[in-house]
XYZ file of C-alpha atoms in Angstrom:
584
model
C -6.696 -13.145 -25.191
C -4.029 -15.561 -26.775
C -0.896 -15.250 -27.497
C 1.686 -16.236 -30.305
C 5.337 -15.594 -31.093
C 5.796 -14.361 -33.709
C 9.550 -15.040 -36.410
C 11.721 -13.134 -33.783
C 10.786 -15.050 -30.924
C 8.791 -12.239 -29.355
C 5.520 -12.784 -28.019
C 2.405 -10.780 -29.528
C -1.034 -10.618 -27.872
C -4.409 -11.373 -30.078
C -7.548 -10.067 -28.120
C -10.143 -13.284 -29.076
C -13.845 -13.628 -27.731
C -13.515 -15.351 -24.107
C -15.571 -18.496 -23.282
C -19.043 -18.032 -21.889
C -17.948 -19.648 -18.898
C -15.626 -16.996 -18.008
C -12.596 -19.448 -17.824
C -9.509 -17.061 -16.778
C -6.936 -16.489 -19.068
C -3.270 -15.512 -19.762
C -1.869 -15.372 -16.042
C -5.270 -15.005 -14.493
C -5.411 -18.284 -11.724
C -9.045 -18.370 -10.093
C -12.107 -18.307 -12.430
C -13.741 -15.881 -10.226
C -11.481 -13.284 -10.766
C -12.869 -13.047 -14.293
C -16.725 -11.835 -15.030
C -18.078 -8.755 -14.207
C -17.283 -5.930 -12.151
C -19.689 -5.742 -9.573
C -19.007 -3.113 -7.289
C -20.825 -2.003 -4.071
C -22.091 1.451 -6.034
C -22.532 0.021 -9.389
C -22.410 -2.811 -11.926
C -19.806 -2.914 -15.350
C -20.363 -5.956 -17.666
C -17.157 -7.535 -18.687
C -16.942 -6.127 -22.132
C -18.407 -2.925 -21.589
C -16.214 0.163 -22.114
C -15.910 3.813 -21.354
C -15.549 4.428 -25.253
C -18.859 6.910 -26.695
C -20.207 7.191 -23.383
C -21.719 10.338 -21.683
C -20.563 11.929 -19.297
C -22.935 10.666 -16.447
C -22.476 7.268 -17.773
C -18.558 7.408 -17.093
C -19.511 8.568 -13.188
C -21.687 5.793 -12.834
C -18.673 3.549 -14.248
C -16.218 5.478 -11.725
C -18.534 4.722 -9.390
C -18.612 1.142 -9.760
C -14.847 1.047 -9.895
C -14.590 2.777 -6.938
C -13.782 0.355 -3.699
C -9.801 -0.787 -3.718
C -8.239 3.002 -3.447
C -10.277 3.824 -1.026
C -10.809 1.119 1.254
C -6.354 0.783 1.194
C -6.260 4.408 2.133
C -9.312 4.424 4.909
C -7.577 1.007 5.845
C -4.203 2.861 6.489
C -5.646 5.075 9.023
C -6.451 1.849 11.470
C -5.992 1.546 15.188
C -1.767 1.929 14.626
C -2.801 5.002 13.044
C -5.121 6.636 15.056
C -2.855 5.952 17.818
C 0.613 6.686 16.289
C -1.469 10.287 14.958
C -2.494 10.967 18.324
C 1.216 10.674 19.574
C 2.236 12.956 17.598
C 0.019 15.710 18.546
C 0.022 14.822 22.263
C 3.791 14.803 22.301
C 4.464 17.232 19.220
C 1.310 19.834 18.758
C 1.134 19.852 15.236
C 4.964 20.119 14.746
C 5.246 16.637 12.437
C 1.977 17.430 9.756
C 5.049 18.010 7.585
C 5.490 14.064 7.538
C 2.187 13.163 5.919
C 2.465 15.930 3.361
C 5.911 14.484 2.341
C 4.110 10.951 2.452
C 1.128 12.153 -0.546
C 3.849 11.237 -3.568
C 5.338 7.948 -1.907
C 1.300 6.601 -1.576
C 0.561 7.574 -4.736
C 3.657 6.400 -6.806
C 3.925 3.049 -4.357
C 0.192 2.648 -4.556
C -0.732 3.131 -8.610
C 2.167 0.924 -9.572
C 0.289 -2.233 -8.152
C -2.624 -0.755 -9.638
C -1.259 -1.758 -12.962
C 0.106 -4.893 -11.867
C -2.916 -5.711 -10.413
C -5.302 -4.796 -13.476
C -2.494 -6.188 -16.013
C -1.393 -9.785 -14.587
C -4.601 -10.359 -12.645
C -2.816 -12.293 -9.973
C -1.570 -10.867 -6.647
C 1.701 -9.241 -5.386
C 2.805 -12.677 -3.194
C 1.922 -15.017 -6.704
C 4.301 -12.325 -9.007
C 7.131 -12.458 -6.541
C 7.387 -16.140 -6.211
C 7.191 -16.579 -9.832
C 9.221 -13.815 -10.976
C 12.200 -14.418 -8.403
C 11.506 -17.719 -6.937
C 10.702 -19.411 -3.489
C 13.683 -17.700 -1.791
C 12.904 -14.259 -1.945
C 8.919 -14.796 -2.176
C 9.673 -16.427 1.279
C 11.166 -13.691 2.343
C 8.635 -11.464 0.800
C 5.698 -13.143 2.612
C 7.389 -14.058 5.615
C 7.875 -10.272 6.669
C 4.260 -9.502 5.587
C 2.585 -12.938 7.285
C 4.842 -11.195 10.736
C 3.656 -7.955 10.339
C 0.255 -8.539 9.616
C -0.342 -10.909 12.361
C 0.885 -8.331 14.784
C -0.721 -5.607 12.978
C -3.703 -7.187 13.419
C -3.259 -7.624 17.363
C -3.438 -3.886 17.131
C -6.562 -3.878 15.589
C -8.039 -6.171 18.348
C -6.768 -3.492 20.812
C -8.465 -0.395 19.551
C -11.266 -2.645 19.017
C -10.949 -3.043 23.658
C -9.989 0.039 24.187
C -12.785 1.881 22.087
C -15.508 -0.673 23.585
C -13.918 -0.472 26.970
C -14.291 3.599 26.545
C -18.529 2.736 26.915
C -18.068 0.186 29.441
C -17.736 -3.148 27.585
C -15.280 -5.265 28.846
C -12.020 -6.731 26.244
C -13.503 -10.467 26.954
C -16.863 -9.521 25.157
C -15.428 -6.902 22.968
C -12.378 -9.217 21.351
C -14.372 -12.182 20.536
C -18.064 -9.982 19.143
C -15.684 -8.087 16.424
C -13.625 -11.213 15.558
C -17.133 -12.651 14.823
C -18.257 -9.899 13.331
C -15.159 -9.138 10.808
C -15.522 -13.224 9.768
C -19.082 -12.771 9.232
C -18.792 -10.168 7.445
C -16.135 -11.736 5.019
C -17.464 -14.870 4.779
C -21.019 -14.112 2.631
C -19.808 -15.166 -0.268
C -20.614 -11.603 -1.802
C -18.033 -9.492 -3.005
C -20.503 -6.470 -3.090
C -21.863 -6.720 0.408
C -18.161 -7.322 1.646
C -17.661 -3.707 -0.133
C -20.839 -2.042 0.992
C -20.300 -3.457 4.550
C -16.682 -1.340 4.025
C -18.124 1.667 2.830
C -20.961 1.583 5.715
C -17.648 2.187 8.066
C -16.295 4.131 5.953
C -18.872 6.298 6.118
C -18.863 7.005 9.476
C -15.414 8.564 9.349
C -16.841 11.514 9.170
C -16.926 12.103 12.867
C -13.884 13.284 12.622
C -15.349 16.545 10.797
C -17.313 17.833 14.615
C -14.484 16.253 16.276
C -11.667 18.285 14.723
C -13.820 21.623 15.110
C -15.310 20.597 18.645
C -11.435 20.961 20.145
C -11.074 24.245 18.814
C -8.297 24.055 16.757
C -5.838 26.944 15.613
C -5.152 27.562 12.443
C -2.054 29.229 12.772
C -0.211 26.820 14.489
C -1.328 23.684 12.239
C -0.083 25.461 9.416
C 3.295 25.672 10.888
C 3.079 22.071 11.151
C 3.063 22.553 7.338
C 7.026 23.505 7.806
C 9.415 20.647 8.440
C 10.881 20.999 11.700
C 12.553 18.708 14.667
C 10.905 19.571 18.054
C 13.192 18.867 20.724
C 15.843 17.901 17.971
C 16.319 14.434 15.929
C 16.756 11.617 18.623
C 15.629 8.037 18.508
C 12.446 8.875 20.199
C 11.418 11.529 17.172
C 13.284 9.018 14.524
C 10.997 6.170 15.800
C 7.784 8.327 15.865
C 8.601 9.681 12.616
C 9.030 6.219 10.833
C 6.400 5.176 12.969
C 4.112 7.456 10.885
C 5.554 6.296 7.221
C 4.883 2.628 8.632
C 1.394 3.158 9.457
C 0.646 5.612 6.433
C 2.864 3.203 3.684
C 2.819 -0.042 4.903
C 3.736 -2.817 3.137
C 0.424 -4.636 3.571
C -1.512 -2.469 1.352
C 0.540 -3.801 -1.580
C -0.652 -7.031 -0.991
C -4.113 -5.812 -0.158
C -4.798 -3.346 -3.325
C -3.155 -5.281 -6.016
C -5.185 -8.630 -4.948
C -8.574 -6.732 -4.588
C -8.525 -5.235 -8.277
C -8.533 -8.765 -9.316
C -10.776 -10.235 -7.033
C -12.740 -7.135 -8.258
C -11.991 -7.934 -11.998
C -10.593 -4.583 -12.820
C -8.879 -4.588 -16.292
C -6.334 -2.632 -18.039
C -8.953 -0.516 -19.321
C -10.349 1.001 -16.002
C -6.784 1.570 -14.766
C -7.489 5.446 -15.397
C -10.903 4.920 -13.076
C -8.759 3.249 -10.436
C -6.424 5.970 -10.108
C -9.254 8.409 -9.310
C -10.268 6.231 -6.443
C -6.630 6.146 -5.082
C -6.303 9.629 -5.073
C -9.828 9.948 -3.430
C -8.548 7.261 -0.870
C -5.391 9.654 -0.416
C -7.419 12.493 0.268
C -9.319 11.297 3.026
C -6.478 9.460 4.673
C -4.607 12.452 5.181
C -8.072 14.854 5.960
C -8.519 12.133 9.011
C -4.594 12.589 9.793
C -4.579 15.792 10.150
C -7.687 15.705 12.321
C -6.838 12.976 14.307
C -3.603 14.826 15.223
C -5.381 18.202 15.883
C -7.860 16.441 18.383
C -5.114 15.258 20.859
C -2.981 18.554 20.125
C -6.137 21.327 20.412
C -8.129 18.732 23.064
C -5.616 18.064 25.190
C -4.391 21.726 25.510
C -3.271 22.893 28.693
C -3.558 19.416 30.749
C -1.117 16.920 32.232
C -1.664 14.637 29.476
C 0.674 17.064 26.851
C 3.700 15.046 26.255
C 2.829 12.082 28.021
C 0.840 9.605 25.577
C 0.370 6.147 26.460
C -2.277 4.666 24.535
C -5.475 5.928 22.346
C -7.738 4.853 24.875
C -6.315 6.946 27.341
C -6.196 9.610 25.046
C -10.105 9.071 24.288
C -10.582 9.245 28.089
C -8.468 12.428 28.481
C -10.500 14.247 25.866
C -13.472 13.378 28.055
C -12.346 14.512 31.044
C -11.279 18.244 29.206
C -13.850 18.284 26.359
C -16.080 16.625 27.523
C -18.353 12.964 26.718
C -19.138 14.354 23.814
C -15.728 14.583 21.914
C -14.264 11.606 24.057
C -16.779 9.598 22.633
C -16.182 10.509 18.954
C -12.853 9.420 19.034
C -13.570 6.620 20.876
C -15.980 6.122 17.664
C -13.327 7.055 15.272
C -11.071 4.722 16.796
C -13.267 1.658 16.873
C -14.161 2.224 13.242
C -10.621 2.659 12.206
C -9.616 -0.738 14.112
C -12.505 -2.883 12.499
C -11.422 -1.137 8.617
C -7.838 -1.830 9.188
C -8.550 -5.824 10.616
C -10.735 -6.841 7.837
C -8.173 -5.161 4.934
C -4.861 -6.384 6.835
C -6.338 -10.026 7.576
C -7.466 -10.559 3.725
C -3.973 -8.774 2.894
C -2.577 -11.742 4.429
C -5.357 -14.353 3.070
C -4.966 -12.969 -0.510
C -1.549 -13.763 0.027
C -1.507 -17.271 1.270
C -3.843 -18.030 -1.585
C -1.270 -16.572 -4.100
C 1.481 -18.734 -2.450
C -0.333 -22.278 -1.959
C -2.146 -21.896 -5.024
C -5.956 -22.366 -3.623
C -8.794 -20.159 -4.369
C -9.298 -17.117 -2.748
C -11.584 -14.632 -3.579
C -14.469 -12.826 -1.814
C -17.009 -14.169 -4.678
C -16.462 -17.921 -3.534
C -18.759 -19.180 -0.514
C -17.022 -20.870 2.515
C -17.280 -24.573 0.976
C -15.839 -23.268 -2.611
C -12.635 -21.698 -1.219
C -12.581 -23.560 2.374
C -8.407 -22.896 2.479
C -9.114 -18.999 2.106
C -11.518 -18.423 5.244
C -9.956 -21.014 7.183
C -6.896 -18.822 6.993
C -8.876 -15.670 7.769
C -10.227 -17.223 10.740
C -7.487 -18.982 12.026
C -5.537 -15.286 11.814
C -8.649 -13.235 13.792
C -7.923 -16.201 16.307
C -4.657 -16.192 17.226
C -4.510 -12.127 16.849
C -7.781 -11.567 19.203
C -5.544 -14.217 21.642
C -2.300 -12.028 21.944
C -5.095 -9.058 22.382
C -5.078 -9.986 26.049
C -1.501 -9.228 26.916
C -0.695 -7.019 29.346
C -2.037 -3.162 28.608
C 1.159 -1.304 28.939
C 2.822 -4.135 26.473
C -0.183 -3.522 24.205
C 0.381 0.025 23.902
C 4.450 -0.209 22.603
C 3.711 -2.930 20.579
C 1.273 -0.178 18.812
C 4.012 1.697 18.197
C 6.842 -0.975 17.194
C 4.381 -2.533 14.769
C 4.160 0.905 12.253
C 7.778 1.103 13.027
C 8.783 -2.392 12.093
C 6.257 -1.243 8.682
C 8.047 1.504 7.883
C 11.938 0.066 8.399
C 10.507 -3.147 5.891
C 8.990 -0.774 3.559
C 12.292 -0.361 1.588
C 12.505 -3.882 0.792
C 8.784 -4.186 -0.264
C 9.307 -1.082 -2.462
C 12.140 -2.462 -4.118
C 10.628 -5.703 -4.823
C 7.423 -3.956 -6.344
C 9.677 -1.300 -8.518
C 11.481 -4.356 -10.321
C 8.202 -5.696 -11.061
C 7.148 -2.974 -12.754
C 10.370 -2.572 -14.872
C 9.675 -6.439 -15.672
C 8.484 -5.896 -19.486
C 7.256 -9.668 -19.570
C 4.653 -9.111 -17.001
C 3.839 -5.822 -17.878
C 4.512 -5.307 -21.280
C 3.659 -1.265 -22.287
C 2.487 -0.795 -19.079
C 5.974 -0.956 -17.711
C 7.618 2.157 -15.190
C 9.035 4.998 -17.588
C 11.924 6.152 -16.643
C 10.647 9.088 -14.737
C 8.559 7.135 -12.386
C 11.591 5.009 -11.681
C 13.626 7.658 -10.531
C 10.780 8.784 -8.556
C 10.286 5.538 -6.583
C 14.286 5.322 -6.805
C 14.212 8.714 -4.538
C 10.955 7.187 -2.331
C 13.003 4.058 -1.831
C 16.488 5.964 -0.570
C 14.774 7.957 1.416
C 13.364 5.283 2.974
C 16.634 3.434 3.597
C 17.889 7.100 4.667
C 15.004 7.162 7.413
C 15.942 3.830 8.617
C 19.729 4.131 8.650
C 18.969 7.731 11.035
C 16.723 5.126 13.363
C 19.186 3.108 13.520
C 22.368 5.158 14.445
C 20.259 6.853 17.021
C 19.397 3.433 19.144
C 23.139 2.558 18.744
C 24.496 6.006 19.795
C 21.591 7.671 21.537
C 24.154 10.769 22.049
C 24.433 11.260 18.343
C 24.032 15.233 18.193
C 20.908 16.579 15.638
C 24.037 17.833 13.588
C 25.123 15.190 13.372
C 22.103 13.284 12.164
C 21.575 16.304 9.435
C 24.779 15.938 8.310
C 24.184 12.194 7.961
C 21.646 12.894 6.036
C 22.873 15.578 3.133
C 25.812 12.421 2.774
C 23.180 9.663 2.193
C 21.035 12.170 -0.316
C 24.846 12.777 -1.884
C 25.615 9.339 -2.438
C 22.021 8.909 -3.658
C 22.511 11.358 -6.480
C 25.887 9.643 -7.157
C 24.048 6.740 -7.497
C 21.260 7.878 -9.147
C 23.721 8.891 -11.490
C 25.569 6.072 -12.798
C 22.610 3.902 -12.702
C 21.166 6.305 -15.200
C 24.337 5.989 -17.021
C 24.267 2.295 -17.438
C 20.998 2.067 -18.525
C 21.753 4.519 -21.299
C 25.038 2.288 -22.195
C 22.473 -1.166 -22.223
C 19.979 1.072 -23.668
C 22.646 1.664 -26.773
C 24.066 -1.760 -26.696
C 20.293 -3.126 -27.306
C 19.692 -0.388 -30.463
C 23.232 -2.047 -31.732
C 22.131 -5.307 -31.686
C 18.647 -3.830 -33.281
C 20.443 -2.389 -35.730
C 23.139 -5.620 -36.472
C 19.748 -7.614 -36.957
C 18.348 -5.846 -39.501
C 21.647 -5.998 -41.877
C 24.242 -4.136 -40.985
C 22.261 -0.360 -40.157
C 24.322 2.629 -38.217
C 22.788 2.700 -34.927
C 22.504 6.233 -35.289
C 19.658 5.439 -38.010
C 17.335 3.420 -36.027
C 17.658 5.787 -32.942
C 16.696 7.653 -35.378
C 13.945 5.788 -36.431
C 12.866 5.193 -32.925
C 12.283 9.187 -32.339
C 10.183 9.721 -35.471
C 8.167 12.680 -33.904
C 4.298 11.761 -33.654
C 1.620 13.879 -32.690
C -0.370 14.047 -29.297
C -2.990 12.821 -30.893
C -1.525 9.475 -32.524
C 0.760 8.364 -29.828
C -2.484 8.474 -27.701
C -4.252 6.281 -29.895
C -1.308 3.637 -30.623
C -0.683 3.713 -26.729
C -4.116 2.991 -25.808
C -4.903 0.435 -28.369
C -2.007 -1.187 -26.983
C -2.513 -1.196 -23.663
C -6.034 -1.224 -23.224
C -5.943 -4.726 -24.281
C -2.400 -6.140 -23.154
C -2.930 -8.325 -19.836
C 0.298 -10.568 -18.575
C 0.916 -14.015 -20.624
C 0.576 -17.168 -18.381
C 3.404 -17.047 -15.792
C 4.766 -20.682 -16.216
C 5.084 -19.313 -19.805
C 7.344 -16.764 -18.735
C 11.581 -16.842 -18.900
C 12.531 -15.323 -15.202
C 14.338 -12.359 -15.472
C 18.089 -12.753 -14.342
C 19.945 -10.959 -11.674
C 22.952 -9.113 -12.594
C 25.745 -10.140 -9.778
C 25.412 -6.575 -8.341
C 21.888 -6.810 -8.128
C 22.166 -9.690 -6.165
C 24.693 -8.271 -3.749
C 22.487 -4.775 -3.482
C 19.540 -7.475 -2.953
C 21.085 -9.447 -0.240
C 22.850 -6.277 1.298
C 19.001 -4.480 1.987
C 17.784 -7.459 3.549
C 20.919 -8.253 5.658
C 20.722 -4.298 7.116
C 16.530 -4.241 7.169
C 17.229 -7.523 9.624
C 19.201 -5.874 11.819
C 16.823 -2.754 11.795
C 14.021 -4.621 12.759
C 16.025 -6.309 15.663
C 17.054 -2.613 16.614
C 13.285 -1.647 16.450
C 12.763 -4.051 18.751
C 15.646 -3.256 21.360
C 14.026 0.118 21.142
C 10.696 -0.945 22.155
C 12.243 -2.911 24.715
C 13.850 0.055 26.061
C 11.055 1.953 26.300
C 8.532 -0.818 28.345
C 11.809 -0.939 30.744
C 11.751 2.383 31.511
């Protein structure tokens, strides 16, 4: 694909035939993320399309495509999930299902818009924030997400000890054989056995079908989970759980993770529609295994000491043992020591996807260890130090579970923001650009968020605050989010105007009101499907040094600088509140 400008200093795309040699093009970086899509179900050559095909010839294509969705969603439910789930039904019942069902729209609408910056730029998240907004806020981008990560990560090492440990094999043979194994696994050089490996463990998530029905669950009370509720009333304990569960169910990492993985997997504008079947199969079974995950500490755990008191998953594995019996204790112990080794091997090439993006050296899963020596080097040096900090102390392990979702969810805001003006940027995305009523989705997904954190906050400040209060607290925020909403609608209809003026001046002196006019000639179903597809099945992302970077407004600087000032002193309040709790 080149591209021109054309008299009005606009640039236009012309779809040529690429080189044999697969050279990338437009913003595309590393040659192996063009080629073929070779999946772990299926092979699509690079010019092949869904156009004329049967219909069992577009499942076999859907097959192929499918990988990225799913292995982000299966990823989310990792060791910090299976333990933050369990919390919640050890100390709740089923009281806080509510929270993942309110989650579904904020994965999908987070999740599908790097989808499309992922298939249309062909670079990853870290690359389009440093060269979109430059090295200050890419630092702080990738800063928070190398953090996170790395202690995310440590997690994964400790479900990986306590799961082992569960069948008798001690955390100094345990740490080391899956740190071994995740790098071996990684390092083949294959992108399709990488992806099969992933599926293999994926596939064994469904232990968590006998395990949900061995513990005898109730229907009737986990569909009153269904129905938001505050058990024991909003304090910072709930608060933390509850972001606790948006931090390990949206966190930022899979960003990173999905958008960088459609490239490495060379998924193109045109299986974008392919891609968002897989994420909503990912979603589905994310939130199946939730559920389930929660039920078997609620329904297992029924009627013994252990309700209310949760310290760790492997305690809770052991617990189910002792009142289930070996049977169920060891499928969670299973289900847990899948979850951990899914959730290292996505988080740590997250991170390695990432440092690519920011040094500029290869990295892709199609490139052998000598080829891209910078991208496993990275991966191994992260297994290394995070299997090291795996052999704290166990009762530090188990809060540092917890404060890692939470520190996910309170930096989620600022990741979400970051990835919403990226997909308003109409030089990166060109027609595959937010409408406006996805942006006022992820404007409500990103308040919310803020909203969740502010609560979080207060309470760890003023740990008397009332659950009034805190409601009350909360109809103001969603108030001055509508305001807000509000006349940020209303000055993108005044620059909206201003631009059809200046249209309108250009083209000799027209009334505005004529090429509004113009601009909402009615078209059928049928023909703006076909110009909109035409478009955009062949529109990918000009070369980035090529680019103008878009401008920040003086308020959107101070809004900018205001969200990370407050997320800083969330996370430092995260952490007072972790520290609180391993004091007593």
């Amino acid at each position: 694909m080149a591209f021109f400008a054309n008299g009005s200093g606009r640039r236009t795309a012309t779809v040529t035939a690429p080189a044999d040699t697969h050279q990338p093009t437009g913003a595309v970086m590393d040659s192996a993320h063009v080629g073929d899509i070779v999946g772990a179900l299926g092979t699509i050559k690079m010019h092949d399309s869904a156009e004329g095909r049967s219909r069992k010839q577009r499942l076999r294509m859907l097959l192929a495509i499918i990988g990225p969705g799913l292995i982000v969603m299966v990823g989310d439910n990792d060791a910090g999930g299976v333990a933050t789930y369990a919390q919640a039904g050890q100390n709740y019942g089923m009281a806080l299902v509510w929270t993942l069902v309110l989650l579904i729209p904020v994965l999908y609408v987070n999740q599908e818009m790097v989808v499309r910056l992922g298939a249309v730029a062909g670079v990853g998240h870290a690359r389009l924030i440093f060269d979109r907004f430059g090295k200050f806020w890419g630092a702080f981008s990738v800063g928070d997400l190398f953090i996170v990560n790395a202690l995310t990560i440590v997690t994964e090492f400790i479900g990986v000890s306590m799961a082992l440990g569960y069948f008798g094999l001690p955390k100094w043979i345990a740490v080391p054989l899956a740190a071994l194994l995740l790098f071996a696994v990684v390092a083949g050089g294959s992108f399709r056995r990488w992806e099969r490996f992933l599926f293999a463990l994926i596939a064994i998530n469904i232990v968590m079908f006998p395990l949900a029905i061995m513990v005898h669950p109730s229907v009737k009370d986990t569909a009153h989970g269904f129905l938001p509720s505050f058990p024991g009333g909003l304090n910072s304990t709930l608060l933390l759980l509850i972001v606790s569960i948006v931090g390990t169910t949206v966190a930022p990492w899979q960003l990173f993770f999905q958008q960088s993985n459609i490239v490495d997997k060379r998924i193109t504008p045109r299986w974008i529609k392919y891609e968002r079947v897989d994420l909503w199969v990912g979603i589905v079974v994310v939130m199946i295994g939730a559920i389930a995950i929660m039920a078997a500490a609620t329904f297992g755990l029924a009627g013994t000491d252990a309700i209310g008191n949760f310290t760790d998953a492997g305690a809770v594995a052991q617990s189910l043992h002792d009142h289930m019996g070996p049977t169920v204790g060891a499928l969670f112990a299973i289900l847990l020591l899948d979850a951990s080794l899914i959730g290292a091997n996505a988080v740590g090439l997250a991170t390695t996807y990432a440092l690519g993006d920011t040094l500029g050296k290869r990295h892709s899963l199609h490139w052998k260890i000598s080829e891209a020596p910078a991208f496993y080097a990275g991966y191994a040096a992260l297994l290394a130090i995070a299997g090291a900090v795996a052999f704290s102390p166990d009762h530090v392990l188990g809060l540092l579970t917890q404060g890692v979702q939470a520190l996910a969810g309170v930096l989620l805001p600022s990741a979400t923001v970051f990835l919403v003006l990226l997909c308003n940027d109409k030089a990166v995305l060109g027609p595959w650009v937010n409408t406006v009523r996805q942006n006022i989705v992820a404007g409500i997904i990103v308040w919310s968020l803020v909203l969740l954190s502010l609560a979080l906050t207060a309470a760890t400040f003023f740990p008397n605050l009332s659950t009034l209060t805190l409601e009350v607290g909360f109809g103001v925020g969603a108030l001055i989010g509508v305001l807000g909403g509000a006349a940020m609608l209303l000055a993108w209809q005044r620059g909206r105007r201003k631009a059809t003026e200046r249209t309108a001046a250009e083209l000799g002196g027209l009334d505005p009101d004529q090429v509004e006019e113009l601009d909402a000639t009615p078209l059928t179903k049928a023909e703006r499907k076909v110009i909109r597809e035409t478009d955009r099945d062949t529109w990918r992302t000009p070369a980035l040094a090529t680019l103008d970077r878009p401008a920040f407004s003086m308020g959107r600087m101070a809004g900018m600088i205001a969200l990370r000032g407050y997320l800083l002193i969330a996370v430092v309040l995260v952490g007072v509140k972790i520290f609180q709790q391993i004091t007593g």
